[in-house]
Coordinates of C-alpha atoms (C1' of nucleotides) in Angstrom, one line a residue:
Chain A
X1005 CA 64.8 18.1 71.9
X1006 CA 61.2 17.2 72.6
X1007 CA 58.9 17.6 70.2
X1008 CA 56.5 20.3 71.5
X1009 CA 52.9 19.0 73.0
X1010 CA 50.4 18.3 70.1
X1011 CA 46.8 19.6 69.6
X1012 CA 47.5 16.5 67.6
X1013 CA 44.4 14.3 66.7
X1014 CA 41.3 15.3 66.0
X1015 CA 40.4 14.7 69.8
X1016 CA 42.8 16.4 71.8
X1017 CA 40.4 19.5 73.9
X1018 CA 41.9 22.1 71.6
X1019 CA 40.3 20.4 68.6
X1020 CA 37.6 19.3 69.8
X1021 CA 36.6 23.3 71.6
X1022 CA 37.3 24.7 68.3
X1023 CA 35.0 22.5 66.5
X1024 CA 32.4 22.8 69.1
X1025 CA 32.5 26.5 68.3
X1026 CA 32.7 26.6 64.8
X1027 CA 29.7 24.3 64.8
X1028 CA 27.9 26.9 67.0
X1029 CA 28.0 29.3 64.5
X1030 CA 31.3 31.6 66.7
X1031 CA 33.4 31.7 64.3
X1032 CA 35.6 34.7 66.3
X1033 CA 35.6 32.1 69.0
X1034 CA 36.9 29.3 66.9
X1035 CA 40.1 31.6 65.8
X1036 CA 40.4 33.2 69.5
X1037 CA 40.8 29.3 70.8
X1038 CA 42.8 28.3 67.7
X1039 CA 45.2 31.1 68.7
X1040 CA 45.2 29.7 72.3
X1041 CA 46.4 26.6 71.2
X1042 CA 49.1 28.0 69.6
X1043 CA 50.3 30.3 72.5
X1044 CA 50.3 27.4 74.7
X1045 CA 53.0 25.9 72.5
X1046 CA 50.8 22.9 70.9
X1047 CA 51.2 22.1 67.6
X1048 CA 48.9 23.1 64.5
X1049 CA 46.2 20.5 64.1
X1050 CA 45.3 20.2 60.6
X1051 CA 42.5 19.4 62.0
X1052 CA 41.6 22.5 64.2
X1053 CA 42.6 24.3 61.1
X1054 CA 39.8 23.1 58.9
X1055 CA 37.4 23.7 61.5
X1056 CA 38.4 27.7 61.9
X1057 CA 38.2 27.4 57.9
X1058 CA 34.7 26.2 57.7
X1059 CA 33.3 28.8 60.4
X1060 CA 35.1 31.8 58.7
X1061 CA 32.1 32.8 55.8
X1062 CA 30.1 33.6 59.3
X1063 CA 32.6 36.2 60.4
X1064 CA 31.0 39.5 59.4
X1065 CA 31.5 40.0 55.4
X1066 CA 34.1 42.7 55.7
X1067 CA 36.4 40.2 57.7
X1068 CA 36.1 37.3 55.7
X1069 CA 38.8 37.6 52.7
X1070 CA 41.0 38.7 54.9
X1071 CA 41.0 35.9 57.5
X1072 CA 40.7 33.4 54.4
X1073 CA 43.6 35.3 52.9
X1074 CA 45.8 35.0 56.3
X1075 CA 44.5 31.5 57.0
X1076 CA 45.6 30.6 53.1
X1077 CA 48.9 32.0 54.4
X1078 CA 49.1 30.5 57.7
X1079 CA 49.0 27.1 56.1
X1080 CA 51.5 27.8 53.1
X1081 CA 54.2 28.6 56.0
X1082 CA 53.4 25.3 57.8
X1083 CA 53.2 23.2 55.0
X1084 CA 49.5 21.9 55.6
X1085 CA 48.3 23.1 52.4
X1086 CA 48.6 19.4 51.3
X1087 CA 46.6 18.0 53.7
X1088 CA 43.5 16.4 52.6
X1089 CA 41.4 18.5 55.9
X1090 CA 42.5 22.0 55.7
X1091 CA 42.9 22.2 51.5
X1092 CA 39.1 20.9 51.4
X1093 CA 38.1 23.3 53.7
X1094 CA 40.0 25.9 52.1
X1095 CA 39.0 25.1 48.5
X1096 CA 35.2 25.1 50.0
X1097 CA 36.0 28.4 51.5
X1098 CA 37.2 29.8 48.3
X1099 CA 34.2 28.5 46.6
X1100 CA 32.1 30.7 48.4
X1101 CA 33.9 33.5 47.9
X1102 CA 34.7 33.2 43.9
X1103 CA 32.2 32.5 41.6
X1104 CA 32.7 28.8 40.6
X1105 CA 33.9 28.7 36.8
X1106 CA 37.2 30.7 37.3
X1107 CA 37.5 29.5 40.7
X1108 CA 40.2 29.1 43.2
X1109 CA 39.3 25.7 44.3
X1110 CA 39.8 24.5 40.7
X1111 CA 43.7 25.8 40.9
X1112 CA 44.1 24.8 44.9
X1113 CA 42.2 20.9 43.1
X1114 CA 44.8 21.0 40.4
X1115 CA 48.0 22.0 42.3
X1116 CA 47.2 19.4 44.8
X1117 CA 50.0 16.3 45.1
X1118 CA 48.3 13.3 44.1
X1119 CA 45.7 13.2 46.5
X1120 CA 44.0 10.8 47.8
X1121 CA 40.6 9.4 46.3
X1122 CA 39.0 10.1 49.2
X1123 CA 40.0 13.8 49.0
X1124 CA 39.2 14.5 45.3
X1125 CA 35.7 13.1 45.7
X1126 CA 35.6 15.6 48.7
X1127 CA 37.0 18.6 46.7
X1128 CA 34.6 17.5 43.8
X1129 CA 31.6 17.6 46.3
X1130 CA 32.6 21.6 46.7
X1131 CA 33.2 22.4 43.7
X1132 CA 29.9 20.6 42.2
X1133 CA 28.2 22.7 45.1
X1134 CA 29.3 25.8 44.4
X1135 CA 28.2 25.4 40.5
X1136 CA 24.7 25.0 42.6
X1137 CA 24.8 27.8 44.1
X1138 CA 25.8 30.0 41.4
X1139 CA 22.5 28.4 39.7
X1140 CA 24.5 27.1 37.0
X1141 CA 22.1 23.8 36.7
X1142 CA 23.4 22.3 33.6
X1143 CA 26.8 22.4 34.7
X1144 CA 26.1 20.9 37.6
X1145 CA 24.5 17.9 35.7
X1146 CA 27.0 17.5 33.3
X1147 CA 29.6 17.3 36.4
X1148 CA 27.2 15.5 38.4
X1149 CA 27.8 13.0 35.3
X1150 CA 31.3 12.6 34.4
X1151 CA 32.0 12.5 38.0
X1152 CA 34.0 8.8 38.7
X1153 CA 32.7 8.6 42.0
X1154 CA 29.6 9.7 44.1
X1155 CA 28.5 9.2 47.2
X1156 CA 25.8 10.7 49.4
X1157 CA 26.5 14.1 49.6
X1158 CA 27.4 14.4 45.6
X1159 CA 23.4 13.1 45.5
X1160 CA 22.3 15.4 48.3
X1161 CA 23.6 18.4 46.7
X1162 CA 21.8 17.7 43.4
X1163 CA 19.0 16.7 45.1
X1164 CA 18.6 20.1 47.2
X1165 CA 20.2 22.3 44.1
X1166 CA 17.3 21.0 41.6
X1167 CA 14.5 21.5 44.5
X1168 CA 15.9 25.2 44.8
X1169 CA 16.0 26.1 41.5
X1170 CA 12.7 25.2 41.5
X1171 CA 12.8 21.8 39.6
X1172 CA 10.9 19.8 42.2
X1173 CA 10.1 16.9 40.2
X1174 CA 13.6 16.5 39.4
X1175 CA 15.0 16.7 42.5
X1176 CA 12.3 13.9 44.0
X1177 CA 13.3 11.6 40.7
X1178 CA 16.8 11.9 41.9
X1179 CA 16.0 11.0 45.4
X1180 CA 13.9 8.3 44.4
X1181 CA 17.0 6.9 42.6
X1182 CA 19.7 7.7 45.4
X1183 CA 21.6 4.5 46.5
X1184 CA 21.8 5.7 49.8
X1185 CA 19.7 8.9 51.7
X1186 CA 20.8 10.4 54.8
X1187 CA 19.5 13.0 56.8
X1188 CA 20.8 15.4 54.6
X1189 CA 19.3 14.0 51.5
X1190 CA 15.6 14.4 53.4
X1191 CA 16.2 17.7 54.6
X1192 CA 17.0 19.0 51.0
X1193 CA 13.8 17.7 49.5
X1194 CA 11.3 19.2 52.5
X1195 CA 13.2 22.7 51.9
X1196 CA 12.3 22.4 48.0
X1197 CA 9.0 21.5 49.5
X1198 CA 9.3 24.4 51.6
X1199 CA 10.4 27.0 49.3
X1200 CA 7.8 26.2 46.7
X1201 CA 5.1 27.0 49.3
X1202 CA 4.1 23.2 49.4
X1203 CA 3.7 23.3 53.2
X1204 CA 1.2 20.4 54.0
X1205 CA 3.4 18.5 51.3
X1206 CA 6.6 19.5 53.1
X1207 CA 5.2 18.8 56.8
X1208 CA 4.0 15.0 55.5
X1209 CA 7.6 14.4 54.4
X1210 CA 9.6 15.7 57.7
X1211 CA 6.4 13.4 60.2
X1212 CA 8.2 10.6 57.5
X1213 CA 11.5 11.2 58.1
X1214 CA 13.6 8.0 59.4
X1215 CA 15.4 10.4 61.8
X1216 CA 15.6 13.9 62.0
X1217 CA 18.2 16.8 62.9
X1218 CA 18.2 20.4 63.7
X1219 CA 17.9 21.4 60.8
X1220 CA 14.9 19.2 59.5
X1221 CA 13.3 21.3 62.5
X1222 CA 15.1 24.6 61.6
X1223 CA 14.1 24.2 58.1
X1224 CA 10.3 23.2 58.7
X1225 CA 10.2 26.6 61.7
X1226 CA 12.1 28.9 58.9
X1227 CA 9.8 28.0 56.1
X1228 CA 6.8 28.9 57.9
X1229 CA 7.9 31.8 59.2
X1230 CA 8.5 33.1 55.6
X1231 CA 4.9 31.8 54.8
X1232 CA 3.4 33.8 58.0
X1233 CA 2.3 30.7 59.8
X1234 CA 3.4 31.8 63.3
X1235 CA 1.6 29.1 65.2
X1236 CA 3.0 26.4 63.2
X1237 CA 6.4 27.6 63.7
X1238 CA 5.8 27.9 67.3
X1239 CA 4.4 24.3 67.6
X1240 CA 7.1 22.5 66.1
X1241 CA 9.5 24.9 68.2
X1242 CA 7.9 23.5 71.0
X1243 CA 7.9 20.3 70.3
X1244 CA 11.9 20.5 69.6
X1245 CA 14.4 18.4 71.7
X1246 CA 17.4 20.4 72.8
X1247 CA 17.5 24.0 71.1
X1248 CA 20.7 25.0 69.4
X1249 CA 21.2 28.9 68.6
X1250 CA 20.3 28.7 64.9
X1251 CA 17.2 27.1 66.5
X1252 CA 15.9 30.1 69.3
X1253 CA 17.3 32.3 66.1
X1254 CA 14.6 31.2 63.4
X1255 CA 11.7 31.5 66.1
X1256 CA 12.7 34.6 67.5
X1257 CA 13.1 35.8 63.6
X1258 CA 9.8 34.4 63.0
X1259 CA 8.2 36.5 65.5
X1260 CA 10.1 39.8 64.9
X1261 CA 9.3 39.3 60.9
X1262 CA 5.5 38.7 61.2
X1263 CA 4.9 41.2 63.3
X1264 CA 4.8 39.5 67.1
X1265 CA 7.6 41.4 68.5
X1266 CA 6.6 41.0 72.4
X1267 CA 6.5 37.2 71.9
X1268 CA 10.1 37.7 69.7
X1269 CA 11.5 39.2 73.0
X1270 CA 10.2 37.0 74.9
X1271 CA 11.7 33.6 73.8
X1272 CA 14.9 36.0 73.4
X1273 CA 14.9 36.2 77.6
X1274 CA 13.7 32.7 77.8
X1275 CA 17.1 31.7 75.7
X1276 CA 19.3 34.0 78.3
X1277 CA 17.7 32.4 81.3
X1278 CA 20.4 30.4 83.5
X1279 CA 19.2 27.2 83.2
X1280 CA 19.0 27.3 79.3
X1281 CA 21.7 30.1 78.6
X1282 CA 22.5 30.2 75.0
X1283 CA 25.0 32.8 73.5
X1284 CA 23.2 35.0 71.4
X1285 CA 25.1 36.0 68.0
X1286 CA 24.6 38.6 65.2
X1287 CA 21.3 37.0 63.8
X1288 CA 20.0 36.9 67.3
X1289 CA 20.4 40.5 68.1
X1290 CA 19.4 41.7 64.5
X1291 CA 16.0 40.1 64.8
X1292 CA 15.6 41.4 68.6
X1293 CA 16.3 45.4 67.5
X1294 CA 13.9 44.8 64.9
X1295 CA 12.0 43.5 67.8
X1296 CA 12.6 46.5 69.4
X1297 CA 11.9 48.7 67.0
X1298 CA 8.7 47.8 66.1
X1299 CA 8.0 48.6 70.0
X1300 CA 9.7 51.3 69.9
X1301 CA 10.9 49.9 72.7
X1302 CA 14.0 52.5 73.5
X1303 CA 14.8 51.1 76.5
X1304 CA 15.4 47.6 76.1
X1305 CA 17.2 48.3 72.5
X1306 CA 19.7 50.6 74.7
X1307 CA 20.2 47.3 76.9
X1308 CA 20.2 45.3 73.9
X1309 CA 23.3 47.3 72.8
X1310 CA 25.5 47.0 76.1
X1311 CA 24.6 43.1 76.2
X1312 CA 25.9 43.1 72.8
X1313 CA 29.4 43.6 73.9
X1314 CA 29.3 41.6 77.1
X1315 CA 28.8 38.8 74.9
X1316 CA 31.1 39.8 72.3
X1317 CA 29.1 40.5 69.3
X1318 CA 30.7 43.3 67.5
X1319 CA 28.0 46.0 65.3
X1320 CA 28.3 44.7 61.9
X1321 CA 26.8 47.3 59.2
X1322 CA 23.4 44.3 59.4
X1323 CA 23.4 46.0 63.0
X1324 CA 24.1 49.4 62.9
X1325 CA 21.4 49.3 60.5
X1326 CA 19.1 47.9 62.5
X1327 CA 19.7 50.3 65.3
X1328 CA 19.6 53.4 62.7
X1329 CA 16.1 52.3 62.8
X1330 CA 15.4 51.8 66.3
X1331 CA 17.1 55.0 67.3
X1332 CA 15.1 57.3 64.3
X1333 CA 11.4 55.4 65.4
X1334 CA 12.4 56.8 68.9
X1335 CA 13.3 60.1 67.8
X1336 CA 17.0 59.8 68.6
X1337 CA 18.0 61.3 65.6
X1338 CA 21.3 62.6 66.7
X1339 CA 22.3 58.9 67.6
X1340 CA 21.1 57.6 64.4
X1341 CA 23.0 59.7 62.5
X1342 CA 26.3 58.6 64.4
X1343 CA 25.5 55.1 63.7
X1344 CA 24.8 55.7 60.1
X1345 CA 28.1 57.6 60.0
X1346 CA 29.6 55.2 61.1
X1347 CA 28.8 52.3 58.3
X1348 CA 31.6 50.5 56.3
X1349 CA 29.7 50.8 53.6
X1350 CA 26.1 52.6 53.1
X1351 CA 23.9 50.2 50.2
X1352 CA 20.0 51.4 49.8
X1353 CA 18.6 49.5 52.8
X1354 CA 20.7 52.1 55.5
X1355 CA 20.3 55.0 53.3
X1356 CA 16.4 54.2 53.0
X1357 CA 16.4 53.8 56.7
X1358 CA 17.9 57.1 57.6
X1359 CA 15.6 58.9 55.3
X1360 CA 12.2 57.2 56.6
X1361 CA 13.4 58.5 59.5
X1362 CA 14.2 61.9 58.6
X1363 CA 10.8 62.0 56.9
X1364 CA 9.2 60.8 60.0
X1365 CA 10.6 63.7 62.2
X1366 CA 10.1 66.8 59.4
X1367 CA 13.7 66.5 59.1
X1368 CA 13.1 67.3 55.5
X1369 CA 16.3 69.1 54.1
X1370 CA 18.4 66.2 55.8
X1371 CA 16.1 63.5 53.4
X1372 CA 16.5 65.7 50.6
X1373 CA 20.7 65.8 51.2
X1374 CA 20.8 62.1 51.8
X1375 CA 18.7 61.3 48.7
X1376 CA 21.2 63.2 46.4
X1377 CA 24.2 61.5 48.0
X1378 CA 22.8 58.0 47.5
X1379 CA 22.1 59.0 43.9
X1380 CA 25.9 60.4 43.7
X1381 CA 27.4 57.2 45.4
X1382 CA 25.0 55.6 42.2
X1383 CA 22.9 53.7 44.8
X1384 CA 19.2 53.2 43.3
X1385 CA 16.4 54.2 45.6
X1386 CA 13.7 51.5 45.8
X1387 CA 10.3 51.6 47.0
X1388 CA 10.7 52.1 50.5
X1389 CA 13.3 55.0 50.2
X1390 CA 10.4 57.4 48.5
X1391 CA 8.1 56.1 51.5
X1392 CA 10.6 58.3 53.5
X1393 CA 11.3 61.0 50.7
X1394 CA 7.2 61.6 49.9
X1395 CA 6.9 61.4 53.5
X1396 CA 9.4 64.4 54.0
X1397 CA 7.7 65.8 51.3
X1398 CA 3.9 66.0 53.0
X1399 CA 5.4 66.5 57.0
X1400 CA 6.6 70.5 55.3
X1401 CA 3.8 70.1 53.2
X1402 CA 4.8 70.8 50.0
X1403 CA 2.5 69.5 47.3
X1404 CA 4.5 70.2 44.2
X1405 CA 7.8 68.9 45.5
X1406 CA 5.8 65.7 46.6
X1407 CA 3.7 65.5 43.3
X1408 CA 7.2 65.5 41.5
X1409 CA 8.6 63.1 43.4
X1410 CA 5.5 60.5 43.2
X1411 CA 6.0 60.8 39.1
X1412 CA 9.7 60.5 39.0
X1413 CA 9.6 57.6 41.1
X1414 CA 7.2 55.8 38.8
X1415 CA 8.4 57.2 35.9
X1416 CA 12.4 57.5 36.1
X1417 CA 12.4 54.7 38.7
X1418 CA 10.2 52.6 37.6
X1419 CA 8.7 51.4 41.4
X1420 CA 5.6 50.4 41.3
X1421 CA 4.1 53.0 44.5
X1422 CA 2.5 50.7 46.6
X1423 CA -0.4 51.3 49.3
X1424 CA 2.0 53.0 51.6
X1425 CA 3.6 55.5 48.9
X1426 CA -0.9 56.2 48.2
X1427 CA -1.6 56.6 51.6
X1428 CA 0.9 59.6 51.9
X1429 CA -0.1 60.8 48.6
X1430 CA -3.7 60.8 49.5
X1431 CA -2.9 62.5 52.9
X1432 CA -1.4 65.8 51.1
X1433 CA -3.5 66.3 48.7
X1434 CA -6.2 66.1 51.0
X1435 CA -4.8 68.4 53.4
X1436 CA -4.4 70.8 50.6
X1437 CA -7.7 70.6 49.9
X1438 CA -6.9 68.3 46.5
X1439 CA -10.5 66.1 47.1
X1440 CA -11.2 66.0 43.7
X1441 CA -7.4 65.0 42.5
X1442 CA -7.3 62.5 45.9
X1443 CA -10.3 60.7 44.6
X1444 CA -9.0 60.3 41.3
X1445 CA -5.7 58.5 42.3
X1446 CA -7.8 56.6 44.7
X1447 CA -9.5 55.3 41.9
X1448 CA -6.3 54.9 39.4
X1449 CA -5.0 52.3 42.0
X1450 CA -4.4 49.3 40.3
X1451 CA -6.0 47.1 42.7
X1452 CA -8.4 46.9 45.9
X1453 CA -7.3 49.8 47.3
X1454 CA -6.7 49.4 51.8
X1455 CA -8.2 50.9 54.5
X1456 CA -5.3 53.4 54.9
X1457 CA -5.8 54.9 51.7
X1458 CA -9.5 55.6 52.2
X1459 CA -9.1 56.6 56.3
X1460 CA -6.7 59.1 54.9
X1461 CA -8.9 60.1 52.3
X1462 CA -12.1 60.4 54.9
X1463 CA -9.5 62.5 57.3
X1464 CA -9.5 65.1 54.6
X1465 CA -12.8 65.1 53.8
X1466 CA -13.7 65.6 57.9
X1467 CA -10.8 68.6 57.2
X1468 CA -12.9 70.4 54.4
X1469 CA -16.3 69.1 55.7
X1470 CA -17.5 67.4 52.5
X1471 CA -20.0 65.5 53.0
X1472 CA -20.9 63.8 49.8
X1473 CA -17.3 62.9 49.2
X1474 CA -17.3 61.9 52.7
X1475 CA -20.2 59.6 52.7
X1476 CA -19.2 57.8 50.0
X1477 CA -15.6 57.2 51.4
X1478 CA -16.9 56.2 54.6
X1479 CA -18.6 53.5 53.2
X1480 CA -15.6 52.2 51.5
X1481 CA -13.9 52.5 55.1
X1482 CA -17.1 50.5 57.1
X1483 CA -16.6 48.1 54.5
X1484 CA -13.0 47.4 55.0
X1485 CA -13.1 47.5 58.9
X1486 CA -16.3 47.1 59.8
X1487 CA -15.0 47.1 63.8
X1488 CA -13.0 50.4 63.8
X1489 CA -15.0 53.3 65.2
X1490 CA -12.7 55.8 64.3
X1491 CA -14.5 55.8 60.6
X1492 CA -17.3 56.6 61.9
X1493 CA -16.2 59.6 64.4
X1494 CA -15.3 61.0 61.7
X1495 CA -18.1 60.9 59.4
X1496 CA -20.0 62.0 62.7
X1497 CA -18.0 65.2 62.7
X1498 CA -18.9 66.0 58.8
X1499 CA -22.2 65.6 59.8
X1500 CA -22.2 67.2 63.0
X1501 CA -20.4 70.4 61.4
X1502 CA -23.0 70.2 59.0
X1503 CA -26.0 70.1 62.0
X1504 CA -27.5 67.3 60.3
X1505 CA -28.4 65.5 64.1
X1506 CA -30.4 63.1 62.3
X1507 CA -27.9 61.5 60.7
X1508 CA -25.3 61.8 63.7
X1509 CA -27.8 59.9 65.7
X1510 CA -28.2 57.1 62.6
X1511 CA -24.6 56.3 63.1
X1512 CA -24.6 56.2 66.5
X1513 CA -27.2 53.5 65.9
X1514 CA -25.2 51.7 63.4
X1515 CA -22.4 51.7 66.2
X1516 CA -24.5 50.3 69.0
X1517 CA -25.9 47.5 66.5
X1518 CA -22.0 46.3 66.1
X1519 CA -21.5 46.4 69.4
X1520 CA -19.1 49.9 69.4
X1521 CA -18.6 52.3 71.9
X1522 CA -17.4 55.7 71.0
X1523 CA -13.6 55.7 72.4
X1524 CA -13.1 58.0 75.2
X1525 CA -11.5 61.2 74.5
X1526 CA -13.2 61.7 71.1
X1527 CA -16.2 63.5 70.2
X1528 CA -18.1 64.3 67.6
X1529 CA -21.0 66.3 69.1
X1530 CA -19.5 69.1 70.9
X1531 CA -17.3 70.1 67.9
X1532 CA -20.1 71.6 66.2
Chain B
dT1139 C1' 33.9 13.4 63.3
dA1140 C1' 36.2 17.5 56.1
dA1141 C1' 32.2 18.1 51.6
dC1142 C1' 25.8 18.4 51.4
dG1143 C1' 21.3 20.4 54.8
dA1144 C1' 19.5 26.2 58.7
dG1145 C1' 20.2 32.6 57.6
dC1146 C1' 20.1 39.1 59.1
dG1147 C1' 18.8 45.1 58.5
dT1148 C1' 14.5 49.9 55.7

DNA sequence: TAACGAGCGT
């Protein structure tokens, strides 16, 4: 009997399609092709196998054991656990599942036939990573050490490890003294750079590099988008050779997370055009609902959602999140809830989401309920949960509940509030006529307080028509933003209520001399 | 042409 037809060598189209999409980050696509190949009666490729292994910590996290647990399997029954591809790319896998000292790689390493040189040095690479990653420095450098053999990758995870954990200097001795660098090893170094906010020092190193990959650009985008430097970002996108998807990700994620979210959807139609068309994944859509969102662009989130399963991305609790949010800032409260239902798991970032929401729309019993049952399932509020419960709290307008729940949040929770959590504060005790207490937490805030907290503040002084308060506060608001005419509406109204035309006509003077015009709609004469 | 280097939601 013939031997049926191999997916054989690492370049038969089965192998090679199933790498292409591991390496694209589709790691449901790897396993759907792998499975092809077996249906159409080819052999397992050792090979193919590793490849689905490495892509499988990018399935969603609740899939992940499983699939490494079945994969583990899958091999066992074959009798590829002994080959040098698939047990490396297992033991990796492991690695980053287990925390590295009682690890599964070591026992996978140790139960291993005699293998090759080649192979342990590959198996010590992952293991010697994952002590990185768990931060465990000095056992890194003590394995780093007695290690019989390196090569470049042993250096290159030192090198990037050290620069991480924030031991620049280390990590550029080490490079200095690497036999060899690759691409790799330069990447690692202008991350450290990176990450440590050196971002002229970081930019020098990457115009320096011999050659340079994706993700020397990926890196450089990513870093300033974390340091808010949109325009940087977006000229070194431009400048970019052929975009992958992690590529269009960290730009569109750029955009969405400083706050540009019509460019964010922009590049995210420029990526679905025919003529570039790249598959969007998970990270793709979670950055374009937060797009959305910020919009509160109903609409295209609703679309965003359908395209989501034409291509094949299933909603991952990262998503449904994401959506909870889109769906409360557009007042679909009823679909939120479904979503948020619907969670494998709720942690403090969906709960906190719900409950913004909740306080957004009065919904203030619901905020209330969820707040207890986060506390029951021992999930710890943080900062932006009481944004939602003080928020709750001032929509019904209840002072004492509110007051309560600023003091246990500080003092059972320890959160510092922050300008947002003043803001709301501000607003309610203003609006029940608390100047005098408003003031005083104005002026307990730790540092230079916004223009938020004093706009509120002026709004409840226009409320009670005070104008000495008022004045003052006013100031504090020209100050801040000297352009907004709002500010000085308002204070127009105090003084108008007050008939003092005199000074209603100075402001209107102060307006013309910087250059403001009243904004239609508003009016601060006729109230009187 | 395994292992190192890119990353999400309030």
């Amino acid at each position: 009997m013939r031997a049926p037809p191999s997916a054989g060598g690492f370049n038969s189209p089965w192998t090679l399609a199933i790498r292409a999409a591991a390496d694209q980050g589709r790691p449901r696509r790897a396993i759907a092709l792998y499975l092809a190949s077996l249906r159409s009666s080819c052999r397992p490729c050792p090979f193919a196998l590793a490849a689905v292994l490495k892509s499988v910590p990018r399935l969603p996290e609740h899939a992940v054991l499983p699939a490494a647990a079945s994969l583990h399997a899958h091999l066992l029954r074959l009798g590829l656990l002994s080959h040098p591809y698939p047990h490396a790319a297992l033991s990796h896998l492991y690695s980053h599942l287990l925390p590295p000292h009682h690890n599964h790689a070591r026992g996978l390493l140790d139960d291993a036939p005699t293998p090759l040189n080649r192979h342990s040095l590959v198996s010590s690479n992952s293991l010697l990573a994952s002590l990185l990653r768990a931060g465990d420095i000095p056992a890194a450098r003590a394995m780093f050490e007695a290690m019989p053999a390196r090569d470049v990758v042993s250096w290159n995870s030192m090198v990037a490890g050290l620069a991480k954990a924030g031991h620049l200097d280390e990590a550029i001795e080490m490079f200095d003294q690497m036999p060899e660098t690759n691409v790799a090893s330069w990447n690692a170094l202008v991350s450290g750079f990176m990450a440590q906010g050196h971002l002229a020092q970081a930019q020098e190193l990457f115009e320096r590099m011999p050659t340079r990959n994706n993700v020397s650009w990926i890196t450089m985008i990513s870093g300033y988008a974390k340091a808010g430097d949109v325009q940087a970002a977006a000229n070194l996108f431009d400048r970019m050779g052929s975009k992958d998807l992690y590529a269009w990700n960290a730009m569109i994620s750029c955009y969405a997370q400083n706050g540009c979210a019509r460019e964010a959807l922009g590049i995210f139609n420029r990526m679905l055009k025919p003529h570039i068309w790249v598959v969007p994944n998970e990270k793709t859509f979670s950055s374009v609902i937060s797009a959305c969102s910020q919009l509160g662009d109903l609409r295209f989130g609703l679309w965003v959602e359908n395209f989501m399963g034409y291509v094949g991305v299933d909603l991952d609790d990262h998503l449904r999140t994401a959506l909870v949010d889109l769906y409360t800032k557009s007042g679909r409260m009823d679909r939120a809830f479904d979503l948020f239902r619907g969670l494998r798991s709720r942690d403090v970032v969906s709960y906190s989401a719900m409950i913004v929401g909740c306080g957004m729309h009065g919904k203030l019993n619901e905020a209330v309920g969820l707040f207890k049952e986060m506390s029951k399932a021992r999930i710890d509020p943080n900062a932006v949960t009481f944004v939602g419960l003080l928020s709750a709290y001032s929509h019904a307008g209840l002072l004492e509940e509110a007051r309560a729940c600023f003091t246990s949040m500080t003092s059972r929770y320890r959160i510092n509030p922050s300008m947002e959590h003043y803001t709301i504060m501000v607003d309610i005790l203003g609006r029940c006529g608390k100047l005098e207490e408003a003031f005083q937490l104005v002026m307990q805030i730790p540092v230079c307080p916004d223009a938020s907290v004093w706009g509120a503040l002026l709004l409840a002084c226009r409320l009670h028509n005070n104008i000495e308060l008022g004045e003052v506060v006013a100031s504090k608001c020209f100050e801040l933003e000297p352009q907004e005419s709002g500010y000085y509406i308002l204070l127009g109204n105090i003084y108008a209520q007050a008939k003092k035309w005199d000074k209603v006509k100075g402001l209107r003077k102060m307006m013309a001399e910087r250059g403001l015009s009243k904004t239609p709609g508003s009016s601060w004469v006729h109230v009187a």
